[in-house]
PDB file of C-alpha atoms in Angstrom:
ATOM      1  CA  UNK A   1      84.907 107.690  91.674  1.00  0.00           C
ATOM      2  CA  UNK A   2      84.912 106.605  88.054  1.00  0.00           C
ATOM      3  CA  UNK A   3      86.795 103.343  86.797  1.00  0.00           C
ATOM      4  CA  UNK A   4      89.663 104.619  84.573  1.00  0.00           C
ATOM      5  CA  UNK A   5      90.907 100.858  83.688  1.00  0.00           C
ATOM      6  CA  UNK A   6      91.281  97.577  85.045  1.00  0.00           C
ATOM      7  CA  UNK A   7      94.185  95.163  84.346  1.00  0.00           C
ATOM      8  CA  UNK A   8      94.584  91.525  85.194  1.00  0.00           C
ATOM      9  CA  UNK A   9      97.259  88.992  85.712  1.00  0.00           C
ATOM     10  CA  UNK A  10      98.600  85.337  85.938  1.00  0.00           C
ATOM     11  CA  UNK A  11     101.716  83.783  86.788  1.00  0.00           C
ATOM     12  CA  UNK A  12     103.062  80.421  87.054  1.00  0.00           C
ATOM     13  CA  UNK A  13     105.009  79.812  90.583  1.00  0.00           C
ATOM     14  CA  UNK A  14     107.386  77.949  88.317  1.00  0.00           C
ATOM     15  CA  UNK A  15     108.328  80.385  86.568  1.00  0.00           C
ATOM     16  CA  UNK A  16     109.288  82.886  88.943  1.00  0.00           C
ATOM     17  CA  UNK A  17     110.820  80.254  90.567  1.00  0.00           C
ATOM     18  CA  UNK A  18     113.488  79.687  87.827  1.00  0.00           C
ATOM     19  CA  UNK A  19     114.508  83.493  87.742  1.00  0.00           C
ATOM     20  CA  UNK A  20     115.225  83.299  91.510  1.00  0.00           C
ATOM     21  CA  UNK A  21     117.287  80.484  90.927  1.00  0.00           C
ATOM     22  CA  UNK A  22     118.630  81.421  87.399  1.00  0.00           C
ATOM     23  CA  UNK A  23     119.361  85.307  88.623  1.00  0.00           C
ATOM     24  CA  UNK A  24     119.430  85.653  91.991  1.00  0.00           C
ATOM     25  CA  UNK A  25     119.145  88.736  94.213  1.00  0.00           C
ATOM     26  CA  UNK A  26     119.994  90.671  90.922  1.00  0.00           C
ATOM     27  CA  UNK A  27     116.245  89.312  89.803  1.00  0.00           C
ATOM     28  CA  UNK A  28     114.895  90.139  93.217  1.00  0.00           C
ATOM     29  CA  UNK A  29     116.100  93.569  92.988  1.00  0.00           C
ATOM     30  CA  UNK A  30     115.215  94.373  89.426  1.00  0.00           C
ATOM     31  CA  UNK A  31     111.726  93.535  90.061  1.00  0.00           C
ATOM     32  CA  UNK A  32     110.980  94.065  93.879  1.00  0.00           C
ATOM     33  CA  UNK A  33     111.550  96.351  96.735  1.00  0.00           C
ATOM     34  CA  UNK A  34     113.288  95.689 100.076  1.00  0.00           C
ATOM     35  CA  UNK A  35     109.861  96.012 101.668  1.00  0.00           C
ATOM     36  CA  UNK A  36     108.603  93.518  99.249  1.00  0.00           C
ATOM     37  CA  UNK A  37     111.104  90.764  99.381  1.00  0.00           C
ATOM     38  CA  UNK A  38     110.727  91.141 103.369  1.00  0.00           C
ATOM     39  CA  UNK A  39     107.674  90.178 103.190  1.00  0.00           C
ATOM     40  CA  UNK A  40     107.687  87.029 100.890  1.00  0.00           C
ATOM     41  CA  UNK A  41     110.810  85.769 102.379  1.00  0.00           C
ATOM     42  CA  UNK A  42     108.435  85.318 105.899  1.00  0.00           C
ATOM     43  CA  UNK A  43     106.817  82.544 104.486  1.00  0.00           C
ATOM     44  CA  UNK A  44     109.762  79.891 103.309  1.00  0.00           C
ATOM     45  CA  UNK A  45     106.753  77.603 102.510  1.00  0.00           C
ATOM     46  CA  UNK A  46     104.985  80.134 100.247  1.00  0.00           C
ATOM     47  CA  UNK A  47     108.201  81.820  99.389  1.00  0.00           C
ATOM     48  CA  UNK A  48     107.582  81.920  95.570  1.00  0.00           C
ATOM     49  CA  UNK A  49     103.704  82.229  95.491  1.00  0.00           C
ATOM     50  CA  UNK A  50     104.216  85.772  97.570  1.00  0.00           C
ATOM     51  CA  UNK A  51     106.812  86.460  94.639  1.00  0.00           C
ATOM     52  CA  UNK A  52     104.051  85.374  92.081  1.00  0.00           C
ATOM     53  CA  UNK A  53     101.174  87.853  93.605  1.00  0.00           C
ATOM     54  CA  UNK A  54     103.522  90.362  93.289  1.00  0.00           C
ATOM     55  CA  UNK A  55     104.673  90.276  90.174  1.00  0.00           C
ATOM     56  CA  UNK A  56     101.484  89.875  88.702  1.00  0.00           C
ATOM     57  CA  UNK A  57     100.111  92.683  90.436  1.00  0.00           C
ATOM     58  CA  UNK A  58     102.766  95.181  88.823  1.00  0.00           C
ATOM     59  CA  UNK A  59     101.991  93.702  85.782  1.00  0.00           C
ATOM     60  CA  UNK A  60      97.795  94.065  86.408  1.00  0.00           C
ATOM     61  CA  UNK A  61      98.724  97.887  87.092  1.00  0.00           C
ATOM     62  CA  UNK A  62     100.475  98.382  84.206  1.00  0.00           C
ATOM     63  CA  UNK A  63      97.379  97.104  82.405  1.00  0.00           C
ATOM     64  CA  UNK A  64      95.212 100.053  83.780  1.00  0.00           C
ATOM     65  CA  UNK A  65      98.254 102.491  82.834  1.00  0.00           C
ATOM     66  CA  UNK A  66      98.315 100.836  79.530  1.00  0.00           C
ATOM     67  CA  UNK A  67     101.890 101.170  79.177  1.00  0.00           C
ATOM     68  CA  UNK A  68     103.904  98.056  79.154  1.00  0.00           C
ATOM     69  CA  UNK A  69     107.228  98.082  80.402  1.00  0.00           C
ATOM     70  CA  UNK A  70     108.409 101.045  78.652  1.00  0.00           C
ATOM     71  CA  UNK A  71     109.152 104.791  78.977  1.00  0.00           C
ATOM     72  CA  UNK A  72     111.260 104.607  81.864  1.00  0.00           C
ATOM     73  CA  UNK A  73     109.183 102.496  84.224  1.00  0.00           C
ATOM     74  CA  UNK A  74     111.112 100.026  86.455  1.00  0.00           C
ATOM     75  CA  UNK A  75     109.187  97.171  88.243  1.00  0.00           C
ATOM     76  CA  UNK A  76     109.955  98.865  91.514  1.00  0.00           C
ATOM     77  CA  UNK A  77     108.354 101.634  90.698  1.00  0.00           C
ATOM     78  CA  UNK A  78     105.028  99.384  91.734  1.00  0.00           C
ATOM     79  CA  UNK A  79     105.192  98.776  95.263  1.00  0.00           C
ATOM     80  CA  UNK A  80     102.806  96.074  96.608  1.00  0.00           C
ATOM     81  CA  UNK A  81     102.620  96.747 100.505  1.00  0.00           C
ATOM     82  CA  UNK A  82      99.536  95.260 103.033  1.00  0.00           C
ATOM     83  CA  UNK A  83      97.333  97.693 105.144  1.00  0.00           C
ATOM     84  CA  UNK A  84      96.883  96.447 108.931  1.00  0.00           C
ATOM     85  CA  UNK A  85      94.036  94.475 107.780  1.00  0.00           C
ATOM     86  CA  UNK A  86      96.344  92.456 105.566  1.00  0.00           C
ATOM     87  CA  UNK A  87      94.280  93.895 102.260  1.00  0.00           C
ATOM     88  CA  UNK A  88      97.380  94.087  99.245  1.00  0.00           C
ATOM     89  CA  UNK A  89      97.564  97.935  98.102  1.00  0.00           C
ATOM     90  CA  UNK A  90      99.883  99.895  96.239  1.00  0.00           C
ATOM     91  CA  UNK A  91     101.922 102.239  96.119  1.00  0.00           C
ATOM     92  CA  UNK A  92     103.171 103.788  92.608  1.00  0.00           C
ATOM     93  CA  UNK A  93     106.556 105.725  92.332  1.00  0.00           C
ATOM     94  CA  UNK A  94     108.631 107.267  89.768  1.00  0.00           C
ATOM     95  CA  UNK A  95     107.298 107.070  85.979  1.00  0.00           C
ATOM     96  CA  UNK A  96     104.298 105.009  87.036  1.00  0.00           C
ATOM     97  CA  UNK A  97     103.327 107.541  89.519  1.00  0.00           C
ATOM     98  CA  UNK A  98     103.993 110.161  86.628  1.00  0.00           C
ATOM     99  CA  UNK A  99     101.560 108.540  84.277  1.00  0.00           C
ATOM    100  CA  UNK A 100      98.922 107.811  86.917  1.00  0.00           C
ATOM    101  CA  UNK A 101      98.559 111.172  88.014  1.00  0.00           C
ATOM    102  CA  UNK A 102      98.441 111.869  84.227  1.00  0.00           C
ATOM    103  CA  UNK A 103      95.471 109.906  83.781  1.00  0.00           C
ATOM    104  CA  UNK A 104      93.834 111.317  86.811  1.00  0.00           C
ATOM    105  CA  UNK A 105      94.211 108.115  88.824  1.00  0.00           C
ATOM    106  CA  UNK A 106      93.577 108.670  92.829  1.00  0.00           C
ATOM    107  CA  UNK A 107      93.129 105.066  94.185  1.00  0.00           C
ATOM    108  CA  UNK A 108      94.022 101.722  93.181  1.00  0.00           C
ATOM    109  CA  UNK A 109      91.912  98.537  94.022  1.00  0.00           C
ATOM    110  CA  UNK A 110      93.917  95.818  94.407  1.00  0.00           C
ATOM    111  CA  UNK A 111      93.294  91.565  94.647  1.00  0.00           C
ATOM    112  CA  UNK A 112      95.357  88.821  94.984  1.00  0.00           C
ATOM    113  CA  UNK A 113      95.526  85.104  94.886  1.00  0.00           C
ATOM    114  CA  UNK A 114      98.032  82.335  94.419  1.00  0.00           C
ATOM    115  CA  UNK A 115      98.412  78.060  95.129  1.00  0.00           C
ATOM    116  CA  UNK A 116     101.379  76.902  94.789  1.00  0.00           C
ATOM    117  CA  UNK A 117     101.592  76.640  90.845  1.00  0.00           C
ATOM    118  CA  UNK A 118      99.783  79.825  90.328  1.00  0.00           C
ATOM    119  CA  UNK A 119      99.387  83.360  91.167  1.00  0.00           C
ATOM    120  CA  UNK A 120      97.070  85.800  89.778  1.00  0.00           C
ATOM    121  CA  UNK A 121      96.158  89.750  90.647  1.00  0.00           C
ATOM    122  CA  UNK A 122      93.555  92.194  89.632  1.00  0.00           C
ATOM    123  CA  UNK A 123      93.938  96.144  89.880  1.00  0.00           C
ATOM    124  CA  UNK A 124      91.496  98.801  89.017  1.00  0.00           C
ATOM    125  CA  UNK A 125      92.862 102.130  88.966  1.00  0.00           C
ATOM    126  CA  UNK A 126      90.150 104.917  89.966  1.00  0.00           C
ATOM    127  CA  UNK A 127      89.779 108.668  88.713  1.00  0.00           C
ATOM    128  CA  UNK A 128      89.301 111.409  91.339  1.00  0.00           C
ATOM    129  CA  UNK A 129      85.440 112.518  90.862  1.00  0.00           C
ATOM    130  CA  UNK A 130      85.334 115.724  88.810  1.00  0.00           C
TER     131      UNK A 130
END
C-alpha cells in the first residue's frame, strides 16, 4: 500500500489543560467523542495527557488530509479508539471520511506518546494498492 501523506503533532498538557478548565464539557464535546472522553477520564492521574494524544492525533490526520480545520470538518469527526492490543487507531467520520476516501485513503497508521507536559502523535494515511 502506498504512503499518501504523513502528518505529525505536539501538544502541551498545559494547554489542554486550561480549555478543560476555561470551557468545560462544552470543550470536551467540541473536540472529543463520548468514547473518547471515556477513556481518558479512566486515568485521573493521566487525565490530560490522554486528552493531549488525542488531540494531537486529529490534528496529525488532518496533516495527511491536508485540510486544516475547514470545509465542514468537526474534531469529532476523528475518532481515536484502541484495538484489543491497546495499539491507538482511528476511525474517520463525516467530512474527514469524505475527503479520505477522496484521496484514496484505506488505512491509517497511527502513534502516540505523551509525559505529563507533552503529548505528541504521528499518522500516516495509506492508499489502497491500484
Amino acid at each position: 500500500m502506498p504512503i499518501h501523506g504523513h502528518g505529525i503533532d505536539i501538544v502541551e498538557t498545559a494547554r489542554i489543560k486550561q480549555l478543560v478548565e476555561a470551557h468545560g464539557q462544552h470543550f470536551l464535546d467540541r473536540c472529543f467523542t463520548p468514547a473518547e472522553q471515556e477513556y481518558c477520564a479512566r486515568s485521573p492521574k493521566r487525565y490530560y495527557e490522554h486528552l493531549a494524544g488525542r488531540f494531537a492525533a486529529k490534528e496529525a490526520v488532518l496533516k495527511v488530509l491536508g485540510t486544516g480545520w475547514r470545509g465542514g470538518i468537526a474534531w469529532t469527526d476523528i475518532e481515536v479508539l484502541k484495538e484489543p492490543s491497546g495499539q491507538p487507531k482511528i476511525a474517520l467520520t463525516g467530512e474527514s471520511l469524505k475527503i479520505a476516501t477522496e484521496l484514496g485513503i484505506a488505512r491509517w497508521h497511527i502513534s502516540i506518546s505523551h509525559i505529563e507536559t507533552h503529548a505528541t502523535a504521528s499518522a500516516i494515511g495509506m492508499k489502497a494498492p491500484g
